[in-house]
Amino acid sequence: MWAASAMPISVSTDQIHPAERQAFWTESICRSFAHIETRPIGPTRVSGHFEFVELGSVKLVRFDSSPQCYSRDAKLVSRAGSDEFMFDFQRRGRSSMAQAGNEGTIEPGYGVLYDARRPFEDRLDGPEQRSEVLIATVPAATLLQMFPQAERLCARPVPLSGAIARSIAAFIRAAIRLSDARPGQDETDIVAYLSTLLRLATGDDHGLTRAELFGLIDTYLRGNIAAIRPAPAIAAAFGVSERTFHRVFADQQTTFERHVLQIRVDHFRELLQQPALSQTSIAALAMQCGFADGAHATRTFKSFFGVTPRDFRGAMSAQHPQIG
């Protein structure tokens, strides 16, 4: 199960007086997840937001800010030591990372590893004057046990292309939202997934167990529920044989087809519960979930929940009437 903090921390500079934002922003980062120094880049007014959650010894953050330089010098490392590695998934803007003689420019579609035990400098900027990253902070000893060569890859761009890498990024984002966290996952999954990204970056096999693969394939299916490819194509995208692919689901006491149907009907139910979609036709919602048509969706929904989608939606509306 997720060993998460009771509630995610959410911080924004929006309500802070402009003259006090830099100090507030730096203090909030240091108190929440990383002891660093910050300074603005250029004349843009300081602005930032982050969402932070702890999963045992792992820290996950969705972070966006105006152009800023984030750094740890030798003095800060000595005073506020950290026995961790950090990995940034670049989602928007650009990062320029420097550590131990290595320098890398990180664009969207790439990530970067850095060692919080040593000095580093990370400049977040870009043409949009806004940068967004997902940050995973993991214990150094655990990562080095799974991938002993980690230090060699610090400050080097790590490609996030391919189904596995994209699913790992989506998995991290879902975990930060907390409500999307899947039962049965563990903090070690995060370290294993980061190790996988590093192995793939060096040309090695992904090295994932079937249980770890299930978590990523499940994330992939949920993100592509409207148009899921056939099993052979997904197996190839994840670098496994069809036999192994089907064993991944058998280990969970299900099949690929049954799991896809469960995801579709669950998502259909979630959409039917949303007041903002109350005027959207059932057929249109069914198509968003990947059903062939409204009739198929209705039959499937009733077989799972014993009620038609129309009656379910009506019951939800009665429980939560909209205020006009």
PDB file of C-alpha atoms in Angstrom:
ATOM      1  CA  MET A   1       0.000   0.000   0.000  1.00  0.00           C
ATOM      2  CA  TRP A   2       1.065   3.594  -0.438  1.00  0.00           C
ATOM      3  CA  ALA A   3       2.939   4.734   2.665  1.00  0.00           C
ATOM      4  CA  ALA A   4       1.914   8.321   2.019  1.00  0.00           C
ATOM      5  CA  SER A   5       1.724  11.408   4.155  1.00  0.00           C
ATOM      6  CA  ALA A   6      -1.789  12.108   5.405  1.00  0.00           C
ATOM      7  CA  MET A   7      -2.334  14.983   2.994  1.00  0.00           C
ATOM      8  CA  PRO A   8      -0.282  16.326   0.099  1.00  0.00           C
ATOM      9  CA  ILE A   9       1.338  19.705   0.647  1.00  0.00           C
ATOM     10  CA  SER A  10       0.313  22.403  -1.831  1.00  0.00           C
ATOM     11  CA  VAL A  11       2.185  25.724  -1.960  1.00  0.00           C
ATOM     12  CA  SER A  12       1.658  28.784  -4.159  1.00  0.00           C
ATOM     13  CA  THR A  13       3.114  32.274  -4.257  1.00  0.00           C
ATOM     14  CA  ASP A  14      -0.123  33.745  -5.658  1.00  0.00           C
ATOM     15  CA  GLN A  15      -1.305  35.263  -2.378  1.00  0.00           C
ATOM     16  CA  ILE A  16       2.149  36.472  -1.287  1.00  0.00           C
ATOM     17  CA  HIS A  17       3.203  40.114  -1.671  1.00  0.00           C
ATOM     18  CA  PRO A  18       5.671  40.378  -4.598  1.00  0.00           C
ATOM     19  CA  ALA A  19       8.406  41.790  -2.358  1.00  0.00           C
ATOM     20  CA  GLU A  20       8.200  38.737  -0.090  1.00  0.00           C
ATOM     21  CA  ARG A  21       7.811  36.025  -2.698  1.00  0.00           C
ATOM     22  CA  GLN A  22      11.451  35.056  -3.152  1.00  0.00           C
ATOM     23  CA  ALA A  23      12.011  34.462   0.567  1.00  0.00           C
ATOM     24  CA  PHE A  24       8.681  32.636   0.888  1.00  0.00           C
ATOM     25  CA  TRP A  25       9.407  30.445  -2.134  1.00  0.00           C
ATOM     26  CA  THR A  26      12.865  29.443  -0.948  1.00  0.00           C
ATOM     27  CA  GLU A  27      11.711  28.716   2.601  1.00  0.00           C
ATOM     28  CA  SER A  28       8.760  26.637   1.377  1.00  0.00           C
ATOM     29  CA  ILE A  29      10.978  24.451  -0.797  1.00  0.00           C
ATOM     30  CA  CYS A  30      13.548  23.967   1.986  1.00  0.00           C
ATOM     31  CA  ARG A  31      10.918  23.077   4.577  1.00  0.00           C
ATOM     32  CA  SER A  32       9.046  20.705   2.284  1.00  0.00           C
ATOM     33  CA  PHE A  33      11.408  18.638   0.197  1.00  0.00           C
ATOM     34  CA  ALA A  34      14.906  20.017  -0.566  1.00  0.00           C
ATOM     35  CA  HIS A  35      17.457  22.336   1.072  1.00  0.00           C
ATOM     36  CA  ILE A  36      18.504  24.615  -1.779  1.00  0.00           C
ATOM     37  CA  GLU A  37      19.255  28.222  -2.613  1.00  0.00           C
ATOM     38  CA  THR A  38      17.187  30.059  -5.227  1.00  0.00           C
ATOM     39  CA  ARG A  39      17.579  33.185  -7.278  1.00  0.00           C
ATOM     40  CA  PRO A  40      15.426  34.603 -10.071  1.00  0.00           C
ATOM     41  CA  ILE A  41      16.643  34.645 -13.666  1.00  0.00           C
ATOM     42  CA  GLY A  42      15.889  37.880 -15.494  1.00  0.00           C
ATOM     43  CA  PRO A  43      13.290  40.517 -14.618  1.00  0.00           C
ATOM     44  CA  THR A  44      10.230  38.262 -14.429  1.00  0.00           C
ATOM     45  CA  ARG A  45       8.257  38.531 -11.175  1.00  0.00           C
ATOM     46  CA  VAL A  46       8.823  35.508  -8.924  1.00  0.00           C
ATOM     47  CA  SER A  47       5.976  33.039  -9.195  1.00  0.00           C
ATOM     48  CA  GLY A  48       5.723  29.362  -8.328  1.00  0.00           C
ATOM     49  CA  HIS A  49       3.531  26.438  -7.289  1.00  0.00           C
ATOM     50  CA  PHE A  50       4.246  22.938  -6.099  1.00  0.00           C
ATOM     51  CA  GLU A  51       2.376  19.870  -4.870  1.00  0.00           C
ATOM     52  CA  PHE A  52       4.367  17.504  -2.682  1.00  0.00           C
ATOM     53  CA  VAL A  53       3.667  14.079  -1.224  1.00  0.00           C
ATOM     54  CA  GLU A  54       5.775  11.539   0.679  1.00  0.00           C
ATOM     55  CA  LEU A  55       5.546   7.813  -0.009  1.00  0.00           C
ATOM     56  CA  GLY A  56       7.636   6.338   2.776  1.00  0.00           C
ATOM     57  CA  SER A  57      11.200   7.507   2.119  1.00  0.00           C
ATOM     58  CA  VAL A  58      10.351   8.703  -1.396  1.00  0.00           C
ATOM     59  CA  LYS A  59       9.280  12.299  -2.077  1.00  0.00           C
ATOM     60  CA  LEU A  60       7.324  13.261  -5.195  1.00  0.00           C
ATOM     61  CA  VAL A  61       6.684  16.812  -6.387  1.00  0.00           C
ATOM     62  CA  ARG A  62       4.901  18.539  -9.246  1.00  0.00           C
ATOM     63  CA  PHE A  63       6.760  21.825  -9.501  1.00  0.00           C
ATOM     64  CA  ASP A  64       6.406  24.887 -11.720  1.00  0.00           C
ATOM     65  CA  SER A  65       7.965  28.313 -11.482  1.00  0.00           C
ATOM     66  CA  SER A  66       9.002  31.466 -13.254  1.00  0.00           C
ATOM     67  CA  PRO A  67      12.665  31.431 -14.424  1.00  0.00           C
ATOM     68  CA  GLN A  68      14.778  30.525 -11.402  1.00  0.00           C
ATOM     69  CA  CYS A  69      18.163  29.066 -10.559  1.00  0.00           C
ATOM     70  CA  TYR A  70      18.113  26.319  -7.902  1.00  0.00           C
ATOM     71  CA  SER A  71      21.441  25.253  -6.412  1.00  0.00           C
ATOM     72  CA  ARG A  72      23.327  23.549  -3.599  1.00  0.00           C
ATOM     73  CA  ASP A  73      26.921  24.614  -3.057  1.00  0.00           C
ATOM     74  CA  ALA A  74      29.499  22.733  -0.982  1.00  0.00           C
ATOM     75  CA  LYS A  75      28.727  24.801   2.089  1.00  0.00           C
ATOM     76  CA  LEU A  76      25.008  24.018   1.936  1.00  0.00           C
ATOM     77  CA  VAL A  77      25.688  20.327   1.281  1.00  0.00           C
ATOM     78  CA  SER A  78      27.892  20.261   4.379  1.00  0.00           C
ATOM     79  CA  ARG A  79      25.374  22.132   6.531  1.00  0.00           C
ATOM     80  CA  ALA A  80      22.178  20.409   5.316  1.00  0.00           C
ATOM     81  CA  GLY A  81      23.314  17.040   4.024  1.00  0.00           C
ATOM     82  CA  SER A  82      21.008  14.889   1.951  1.00  0.00           C
ATOM     83  CA  ASP A  83      21.568  11.205   1.221  1.00  0.00           C
ATOM     84  CA  GLU A  84      19.349  11.199  -1.863  1.00  0.00           C
ATOM     85  CA  PHE A  85      19.200  11.263  -5.624  1.00  0.00           C
ATOM     86  CA  MET A  86      16.677  13.416  -7.458  1.00  0.00           C
ATOM     87  CA  PHE A  87      15.203  12.864 -10.908  1.00  0.00           C
ATOM     88  CA  ASP A  88      13.374  15.590 -12.836  1.00  0.00           C
ATOM     89  CA  PHE A  89      10.838  14.826 -15.560  1.00  0.00           C
ATOM     90  CA  GLN A  90      10.768  17.938 -17.765  1.00  0.00           C
ATOM     91  CA  ARG A  91       7.192  18.745 -18.777  1.00  0.00           C
ATOM     92  CA  ARG A  92       7.425  22.379 -19.851  1.00  0.00           C
ATOM     93  CA  GLY A  93      10.174  24.931 -20.378  1.00  0.00           C
ATOM     94  CA  ARG A  94      13.831  23.976 -20.135  1.00  0.00           C
ATOM     95  CA  SER A  95      16.368  22.969 -17.482  1.00  0.00           C
ATOM     96  CA  SER A  96      20.117  23.489 -17.577  1.00  0.00           C
ATOM     97  CA  MET A  97      21.704  21.109 -15.084  1.00  0.00           C
ATOM     98  CA  ALA A  98      25.351  21.178 -13.987  1.00  0.00           C
ATOM     99  CA  GLN A  99      27.023  18.772 -11.562  1.00  0.00           C
ATOM    100  CA  ALA A 100      30.521  17.331 -11.105  1.00  0.00           C
ATOM    101  CA  GLY A 101      31.767  18.597 -14.449  1.00  0.00           C
ATOM    102  CA  ASN A 102      28.744  17.366 -16.379  1.00  0.00           C
ATOM    103  CA  GLU A 103      26.301  19.785 -17.993  1.00  0.00           C
ATOM    104  CA  GLY A 104      23.059  19.012 -19.775  1.00  0.00           C
ATOM    105  CA  THR A 105      20.186  20.954 -21.299  1.00  0.00           C
ATOM    106  CA  ILE A 106      16.892  19.198 -20.617  1.00  0.00           C
ATOM    107  CA  GLU A 107      13.890  19.807 -22.881  1.00  0.00           C
ATOM    108  CA  PRO A 108      10.346  18.365 -22.584  1.00  0.00           C
ATOM    109  CA  GLY A 109      10.478  14.672 -23.382  1.00  0.00           C
ATOM    110  CA  TYR A 110      13.674  14.255 -21.358  1.00  0.00           C
ATOM    111  CA  GLY A 111      14.602  13.863 -17.720  1.00  0.00           C
ATOM    112  CA  VAL A 112      17.728  14.343 -15.649  1.00  0.00           C
ATOM    113  CA  LEU A 113      19.265  12.651 -12.599  1.00  0.00           C
ATOM    114  CA  TYR A 114      21.293  14.555 -10.005  1.00  0.00           C
ATOM    115  CA  ASP A 115      22.957  13.656  -6.737  1.00  0.00           C
ATOM    116  CA  ALA A 116      21.749  15.753  -3.776  1.00  0.00           C
ATOM    117  CA  ARG A 117      24.812  14.615  -1.807  1.00  0.00           C
ATOM    118  CA  ARG A 118      27.000  16.804  -4.026  1.00  0.00           C
ATOM    119  CA  PRO A 119      26.781  20.427  -5.230  1.00  0.00           C
ATOM    120  CA  PHE A 120      24.634  21.107  -8.279  1.00  0.00           C
ATOM    121  CA  GLU A 121      23.004  23.967 -10.149  1.00  0.00           C
ATOM    122  CA  ASP A 122      19.709  23.727 -12.036  1.00  0.00           C
ATOM    123  CA  ARG A 123      18.496  26.680 -14.114  1.00  0.00           C
ATOM    124  CA  LEU A 124      14.790  26.408 -14.946  1.00  0.00           C
ATOM    125  CA  ASP A 125      13.788  28.757 -17.727  1.00  0.00           C
ATOM    126  CA  GLY A 126      12.737  28.582 -21.373  1.00  0.00           C
ATOM    127  CA  PRO A 127      10.943  30.580 -24.061  1.00  0.00           C
ATOM    128  CA  GLU A 128       7.589  30.368 -22.279  1.00  0.00           C
ATOM    129  CA  GLN A 129       9.003  32.047 -19.135  1.00  0.00           C
ATOM    130  CA  ARG A 130       7.587  29.097 -17.222  1.00  0.00           C
ATOM    131  CA  SER A 131       8.978  25.662 -16.415  1.00  0.00           C
ATOM    132  CA  GLU A 132       7.243  22.607 -15.014  1.00  0.00           C
ATOM    133  CA  VAL A 133       8.886  19.421 -13.774  1.00  0.00           C
ATOM    134  CA  LEU A 134       7.939  16.326 -11.842  1.00  0.00           C
ATOM    135  CA  ILE A 135      10.590  15.560  -9.221  1.00  0.00           C
ATOM    136  CA  ALA A 136      11.195  12.173  -7.631  1.00  0.00           C
ATOM    137  CA  THR A 137      13.589  12.139  -4.644  1.00  0.00           C
ATOM    138  CA  VAL A 138      14.757   8.670  -3.587  1.00  0.00           C
ATOM    139  CA  PRO A 139      17.269   7.263  -1.070  1.00  0.00           C
ATOM    140  CA  ALA A 140      20.743   7.098  -2.606  1.00  0.00           C
ATOM    141  CA  ALA A 141      21.552   3.677  -1.153  1.00  0.00           C
ATOM    142  CA  THR A 142      18.398   2.116  -2.611  1.00  0.00           C
ATOM    143  CA  LEU A 143      18.939   3.553  -6.076  1.00  0.00           C
ATOM    144  CA  LEU A 144      22.621   2.574  -6.110  1.00  0.00           C
ATOM    145  CA  GLN A 145      21.700  -0.958  -5.089  1.00  0.00           C
ATOM    146  CA  MET A 146      19.382  -1.245  -8.083  1.00  0.00           C
ATOM    147  CA  PHE A 147      21.594   0.732 -10.490  1.00  0.00           C
ATOM    148  CA  PRO A 148      25.214   1.023  -9.264  1.00  0.00           C
ATOM    149  CA  GLN A 149      26.240   3.253 -12.198  1.00  0.00           C
ATOM    150  CA  ALA A 150      23.777   6.022 -11.286  1.00  0.00           C
ATOM    151  CA  GLU A 151      26.456   8.615 -10.468  1.00  0.00           C
ATOM    152  CA  ARG A 152      27.828   8.430 -14.032  1.00  0.00           C
ATOM    153  CA  LEU A 153      24.508   9.607 -15.482  1.00  0.00           C
ATOM    154  CA  CYS A 154      24.086  12.728 -13.351  1.00  0.00           C
ATOM    155  CA  ALA A 155      23.346  15.950 -15.285  1.00  0.00           C
ATOM    156  CA  ARG A 156      22.953  14.044 -18.564  1.00  0.00           C
ATOM    157  CA  PRO A 157      19.671  14.133 -20.537  1.00  0.00           C
ATOM    158  CA  VAL A 158      17.694  10.900 -20.147  1.00  0.00           C
ATOM    159  CA  PRO A 159      15.189  10.224 -22.969  1.00  0.00           C
ATOM    160  CA  LEU A 160      11.585   9.752 -21.855  1.00  0.00           C
ATOM    161  CA  SER A 161      10.337   8.417 -25.182  1.00  0.00           C
ATOM    162  CA  GLY A 162       8.728   5.016 -25.561  1.00  0.00           C
ATOM    163  CA  ALA A 163       5.809   3.418 -23.757  1.00  0.00           C
ATOM    164  CA  ILE A 164       7.771   2.449 -20.638  1.00  0.00           C
ATOM    165  CA  ALA A 165       9.275   5.896 -20.003  1.00  0.00           C
ATOM    166  CA  ARG A 166       6.024   7.732 -20.721  1.00  0.00           C
ATOM    167  CA  SER A 167       4.132   5.386 -18.422  1.00  0.00           C
ATOM    168  CA  ILE A 168       6.661   5.916 -15.633  1.00  0.00           C
ATOM    169  CA  ALA A 169       6.176   9.687 -15.922  1.00  0.00           C
ATOM    170  CA  ALA A 170       2.382   9.225 -15.879  1.00  0.00           C
ATOM    171  CA  PHE A 171       2.682   6.887 -12.882  1.00  0.00           C
ATOM    172  CA  ILE A 172       4.641   9.539 -10.951  1.00  0.00           C
ATOM    173  CA  ARG A 173       2.096  12.221 -11.812  1.00  0.00           C
ATOM    174  CA  ALA A 174      -0.788  10.009 -10.670  1.00  0.00           C
ATOM    175  CA  ALA A 175       0.983   9.243  -7.394  1.00  0.00           C
ATOM    176  CA  ILE A 176       1.412  12.966  -6.699  1.00  0.00           C
ATOM    177  CA  ARG A 177      -2.324  13.444  -7.123  1.00  0.00           C
ATOM    178  CA  LEU A 178      -2.719  10.759  -4.423  1.00  0.00           C
ATOM    179  CA  SER A 179      -6.366  10.075  -5.267  1.00  0.00           C
ATOM    180  CA  ASP A 180      -5.080   8.184  -8.305  1.00  0.00           C
ATOM    181  CA  ALA A 181      -2.622   6.064  -6.329  1.00  0.00           C
ATOM    182  CA  ARG A 182      -3.171   2.395  -6.994  1.00  0.00           C
ATOM    183  CA  PRO A 183      -3.484  -0.020  -4.065  1.00  0.00           C
ATOM    184  CA  GLY A 184      -0.761  -2.601  -3.805  1.00  0.00           C
ATOM    185  CA  GLN A 185       2.016  -0.273  -4.973  1.00  0.00           C
ATOM    186  CA  ASP A 186       5.059   0.439  -2.823  1.00  0.00           C
ATOM    187  CA  GLU A 187       7.701   3.153  -2.537  1.00  0.00           C
ATOM    188  CA  THR A 188      10.236   0.683  -3.950  1.00  0.00           C
ATOM    189  CA  ASP A 189       8.285   0.760  -7.234  1.00  0.00           C
ATOM    190  CA  ILE A 190       9.355   4.383  -7.695  1.00  0.00           C
ATOM    191  CA  VAL A 191      13.039   3.521  -7.241  1.00  0.00           C
ATOM    192  CA  ALA A 192      12.671   0.517  -9.541  1.00  0.00           C
ATOM    193  CA  TYR A 193      11.074   2.691 -12.205  1.00  0.00           C
ATOM    194  CA  LEU A 194      13.835   5.304 -11.990  1.00  0.00           C
ATOM    195  CA  SER A 195      16.393   2.507 -12.269  1.00  0.00           C
ATOM    196  CA  THR A 196      14.578   1.328 -15.382  1.00  0.00           C
ATOM    197  CA  LEU A 197      14.859   4.774 -16.987  1.00  0.00           C
ATOM    198  CA  LEU A 198      18.591   4.797 -16.292  1.00  0.00           C
ATOM    199  CA  ARG A 199      19.066   1.271 -17.631  1.00  0.00           C
ATOM    200  CA  LEU A 200      17.174   2.125 -20.816  1.00  0.00           C
ATOM    201  CA  ALA A 201      19.301   5.271 -21.224  1.00  0.00           C
ATOM    202  CA  THR A 202      22.433   3.092 -21.283  1.00  0.00           C
ATOM    203  CA  GLY A 203      20.916   0.652 -23.783  1.00  0.00           C
ATOM    204  CA  ASP A 204      20.206  -2.127 -21.288  1.00  0.00           C
ATOM    205  CA  ASP A 205      17.025  -4.159 -20.825  1.00  0.00           C
ATOM    206  CA  HIS A 206      14.326  -2.562 -18.650  1.00  0.00           C
ATOM    207  CA  GLY A 207      14.825  -5.171 -15.884  1.00  0.00           C
ATOM    208  CA  LEU A 208      11.257  -4.894 -14.566  1.00  0.00           C
ATOM    209  CA  THR A 209       9.472  -7.668 -12.731  1.00  0.00           C
ATOM    210  CA  ARG A 210       6.010  -8.714 -13.925  1.00  0.00           C
ATOM    211  CA  ALA A 211       4.423  -6.971 -10.936  1.00  0.00           C
ATOM    212  CA  GLU A 212       6.259  -3.738 -11.806  1.00  0.00           C
ATOM    213  CA  LEU A 213       5.249  -4.125 -15.435  1.00  0.00           C
ATOM    214  CA  PHE A 214       1.612  -4.469 -14.413  1.00  0.00           C
ATOM    215  CA  GLY A 215       1.714  -1.099 -12.661  1.00  0.00           C
ATOM    216  CA  LEU A 216       3.092   0.593 -15.778  1.00  0.00           C
ATOM    217  CA  ILE A 217       0.832  -1.202 -18.256  1.00  0.00           C
ATOM    218  CA  ASP A 218      -2.159  -0.351 -16.076  1.00  0.00           C
ATOM    219  CA  THR A 219      -1.109   3.319 -16.134  1.00  0.00           C
ATOM    220  CA  TYR A 220      -0.658   3.147 -19.914  1.00  0.00           C
ATOM    221  CA  LEU A 221      -4.104   1.604 -20.429  1.00  0.00           C
ATOM    222  CA  ARG A 222      -5.815   4.215 -18.260  1.00  0.00           C
ATOM    223  CA  GLY A 223      -4.153   6.992 -20.222  1.00  0.00           C
ATOM    224  CA  ASN A 224      -5.158   5.511 -23.579  1.00  0.00           C
ATOM    225  CA  ILE A 225      -8.534   4.033 -22.683  1.00  0.00           C
ATOM    226  CA  ALA A 226     -10.380   5.584 -25.639  1.00  0.00           C
ATOM    227  CA  ALA A 227      -8.241   3.746 -28.211  1.00  0.00           C
ATOM    228  CA  ILE A 228      -6.320   0.809 -26.786  1.00  0.00           C
ATOM    229  CA  ARG A 229      -4.089  -1.077 -29.190  1.00  0.00           C
ATOM    230  CA  PRO A 230      -4.174  -4.889 -29.476  1.00  0.00           C
ATOM    231  CA  ALA A 231      -2.208  -6.923 -26.957  1.00  0.00           C
ATOM    232  CA  PRO A 232       0.654  -7.832 -29.364  1.00  0.00           C
ATOM    233  CA  ALA A 233       1.335  -4.157 -30.104  1.00  0.00           C
ATOM    234  CA  ILE A 234       1.344  -3.186 -26.423  1.00  0.00           C
ATOM    235  CA  ALA A 235       3.589  -6.132 -25.538  1.00  0.00           C
ATOM    236  CA  ALA A 236       6.073  -5.020 -28.197  1.00  0.00           C
ATOM    237  CA  ALA A 237       5.966  -1.425 -26.937  1.00  0.00           C
ATOM    238  CA  PHE A 238       6.857  -2.637 -23.428  1.00  0.00           C
ATOM    239  CA  GLY A 239       9.613  -4.904 -24.695  1.00  0.00           C
ATOM    240  CA  VAL A 240       8.100  -8.234 -23.637  1.00  0.00           C
ATOM    241  CA  SER A 241       6.801 -11.284 -25.446  1.00  0.00           C
ATOM    242  CA  GLU A 242       3.072 -11.873 -25.822  1.00  0.00           C
ATOM    243  CA  ARG A 243       3.381 -14.830 -23.452  1.00  0.00           C
ATOM    244  CA  THR A 244       4.983 -12.677 -20.748  1.00  0.00           C
ATOM    245  CA  PHE A 245       2.453  -9.918 -21.402  1.00  0.00           C
ATOM    246  CA  HIS A 246      -0.461 -12.219 -20.669  1.00  0.00           C
ATOM    247  CA  ARG A 247       1.313 -13.692 -17.634  1.00  0.00           C
ATOM    248  CA  VAL A 248       1.539 -10.140 -16.210  1.00  0.00           C
ATOM    249  CA  PHE A 249      -2.272 -10.131 -16.019  1.00  0.00           C
ATOM    250  CA  ALA A 250      -2.557 -13.762 -14.945  1.00  0.00           C
ATOM    251  CA  ASP A 251      -0.414 -12.906 -11.922  1.00  0.00           C
ATOM    252  CA  GLN A 252      -3.169 -10.434 -10.955  1.00  0.00           C
ATOM    253  CA  GLN A 253      -5.895 -13.084 -11.375  1.00  0.00           C
ATOM    254  CA  THR A 254      -7.271 -11.414 -14.493  1.00  0.00           C
ATOM    255  CA  THR A 255      -6.748 -11.200 -18.250  1.00  0.00           C
ATOM    256  CA  PHE A 256      -5.823  -8.331 -20.522  1.00  0.00           C
ATOM    257  CA  GLU A 257      -9.334  -8.186 -21.984  1.00  0.00           C
ATOM    258  CA  ARG A 258     -11.037  -8.343 -18.581  1.00  0.00           C
ATOM    259  CA  HIS A 259      -8.774  -5.681 -17.127  1.00  0.00           C
ATOM    260  CA  VAL A 260      -9.398  -3.320 -20.047  1.00  0.00           C
ATOM    261  CA  LEU A 261     -13.154  -3.813 -19.658  1.00  0.00           C
ATOM    262  CA  GLN A 262     -12.917  -3.095 -15.911  1.00  0.00           C
ATOM    263  CA  ILE A 263     -10.985   0.131 -16.543  1.00  0.00           C
ATOM    264  CA  ARG A 264     -13.497   1.214 -19.177  1.00  0.00           C
ATOM    265  CA  VAL A 265     -16.564   0.603 -17.071  1.00  0.00           C
ATOM    266  CA  ASP A 266     -14.983   2.255 -14.013  1.00  0.00           C
ATOM    267  CA  HIS A 267     -14.063   5.322 -16.062  1.00  0.00           C
ATOM    268  CA  PHE A 268     -17.566   5.379 -17.559  1.00  0.00           C
ATOM    269  CA  ARG A 269     -19.020   5.443 -14.061  1.00  0.00           C
ATOM    270  CA  GLU A 270     -16.676   8.282 -13.036  1.00  0.00           C
ATOM    271  CA  LEU A 271     -17.782  10.375 -16.018  1.00  0.00           C
ATOM    272  CA  LEU A 272     -21.445   9.750 -15.269  1.00  0.00           C
ATOM    273  CA  GLN A 273     -20.902  11.115 -11.755  1.00  0.00           C
ATOM    274  CA  GLN A 274     -19.473  14.433 -12.925  1.00  0.00           C
ATOM    275  CA  PRO A 275     -22.025  17.295 -12.828  1.00  0.00           C
ATOM    276  CA  ALA A 276     -20.098  19.162 -15.515  1.00  0.00           C
ATOM    277  CA  LEU A 277     -20.864  16.315 -17.953  1.00  0.00           C
ATOM    278  CA  SER A 278     -24.541  15.956 -17.071  1.00  0.00           C
ATOM    279  CA  GLN A 279     -25.609  17.328 -20.468  1.00  0.00           C
ATOM    280  CA  THR A 280     -23.174  15.153 -22.441  1.00  0.00           C
ATOM    281  CA  SER A 281     -24.887  12.215 -24.082  1.00  0.00           C
ATOM    282  CA  ILE A 282     -24.296   8.741 -22.712  1.00  0.00           C
ATOM    283  CA  ALA A 283     -23.149   7.632 -26.151  1.00  0.00           C
ATOM    284  CA  ALA A 284     -20.499  10.376 -26.233  1.00  0.00           C
ATOM    285  CA  LEU A 285     -19.223   9.412 -22.782  1.00  0.00           C
ATOM    286  CA  ALA A 286     -19.153   5.770 -23.844  1.00  0.00           C
ATOM    287  CA  MET A 287     -16.963   6.648 -26.821  1.00  0.00           C
ATOM    288  CA  GLN A 288     -14.536   8.480 -24.511  1.00  0.00           C
ATOM    289  CA  CYS A 289     -14.147   5.204 -22.606  1.00  0.00           C
ATOM    290  CA  GLY A 290     -13.466   3.163 -25.730  1.00  0.00           C
ATOM    291  CA  PHE A 291     -16.834   1.400 -26.034  1.00  0.00           C
ATOM    292  CA  ALA A 292     -17.962   0.714 -29.602  1.00  0.00           C
ATOM    293  CA  ASP A 293     -21.314   2.412 -29.039  1.00  0.00           C
ATOM    294  CA  GLY A 294     -23.817   3.452 -26.381  1.00  0.00           C
ATOM    295  CA  ALA A 295     -25.712   0.160 -26.507  1.00  0.00           C
ATOM    296  CA  HIS A 296     -22.586  -1.879 -25.794  1.00  0.00           C
ATOM    297  CA  ALA A 297     -21.660   0.462 -22.956  1.00  0.00           C
ATOM    298  CA  THR A 298     -25.147   0.218 -21.456  1.00  0.00           C
ATOM    299  CA  ARG A 299     -25.149  -3.573 -21.507  1.00  0.00           C
ATOM    300  CA  THR A 300     -21.694  -3.755 -19.968  1.00  0.00           C
ATOM    301  CA  PHE A 301     -22.453  -1.154 -17.311  1.00  0.00           C
ATOM    302  CA  LYS A 302     -25.643  -2.953 -16.241  1.00  0.00           C
ATOM    303  CA  SER A 303     -23.828  -6.297 -16.072  1.00  0.00           C
ATOM    304  CA  PHE A 304     -21.268  -4.760 -13.686  1.00  0.00           C
ATOM    305  CA  PHE A 305     -23.473  -2.542 -11.548  1.00  0.00           C
ATOM    306  CA  GLY A 306     -27.018  -3.843 -11.971  1.00  0.00           C
ATOM    307  CA  VAL A 307     -28.362  -0.534 -13.227  1.00  0.00           C
ATOM    308  CA  THR A 308     -28.356   1.288 -16.569  1.00  0.00           C
ATOM    309  CA  PRO A 309     -26.073   4.306 -17.088  1.00  0.00           C
ATOM    310  CA  ARG A 310     -29.136   6.551 -17.480  1.00  0.00           C
ATOM    311  CA  ASP A 311     -30.650   5.419 -14.172  1.00  0.00           C
ATOM    312  CA  PHE A 312     -27.254   5.676 -12.455  1.00  0.00           C
ATOM    313  CA  ARG A 313     -26.791   9.226 -13.685  1.00  0.00           C
ATOM    314  CA  GLY A 314     -30.321  10.111 -12.557  1.00  0.00           C
ATOM    315  CA  ALA A 315     -29.629   8.752  -9.076  1.00  0.00           C
ATOM    316  CA  MET A 316     -26.389  10.766  -8.871  1.00  0.00           C
ATOM    317  CA  SER A 317     -28.212  13.937  -9.920  1.00  0.00           C
ATOM    318  CA  ALA A 318     -30.867  13.376  -7.275  1.00  0.00           C
ATOM    319  CA  GLN A 319     -28.203  12.980  -4.574  1.00  0.00           C
ATOM    320  CA  HIS A 320     -26.270  16.061  -5.673  1.00  0.00           C
ATOM    321  CA  PRO A 321     -28.685  18.541  -7.271  1.00  0.00           C
ATOM    322  CA  GLN A 322     -27.005  21.446  -9.033  1.00  0.00           C
ATOM    323  CA  ILE A 323     -27.558  24.867  -7.552  1.00  0.00           C
ATOM    324  CA  GLY A 324     -28.904  27.197 -10.233  1.00  0.00           C
TER     325      GLY A 324
END
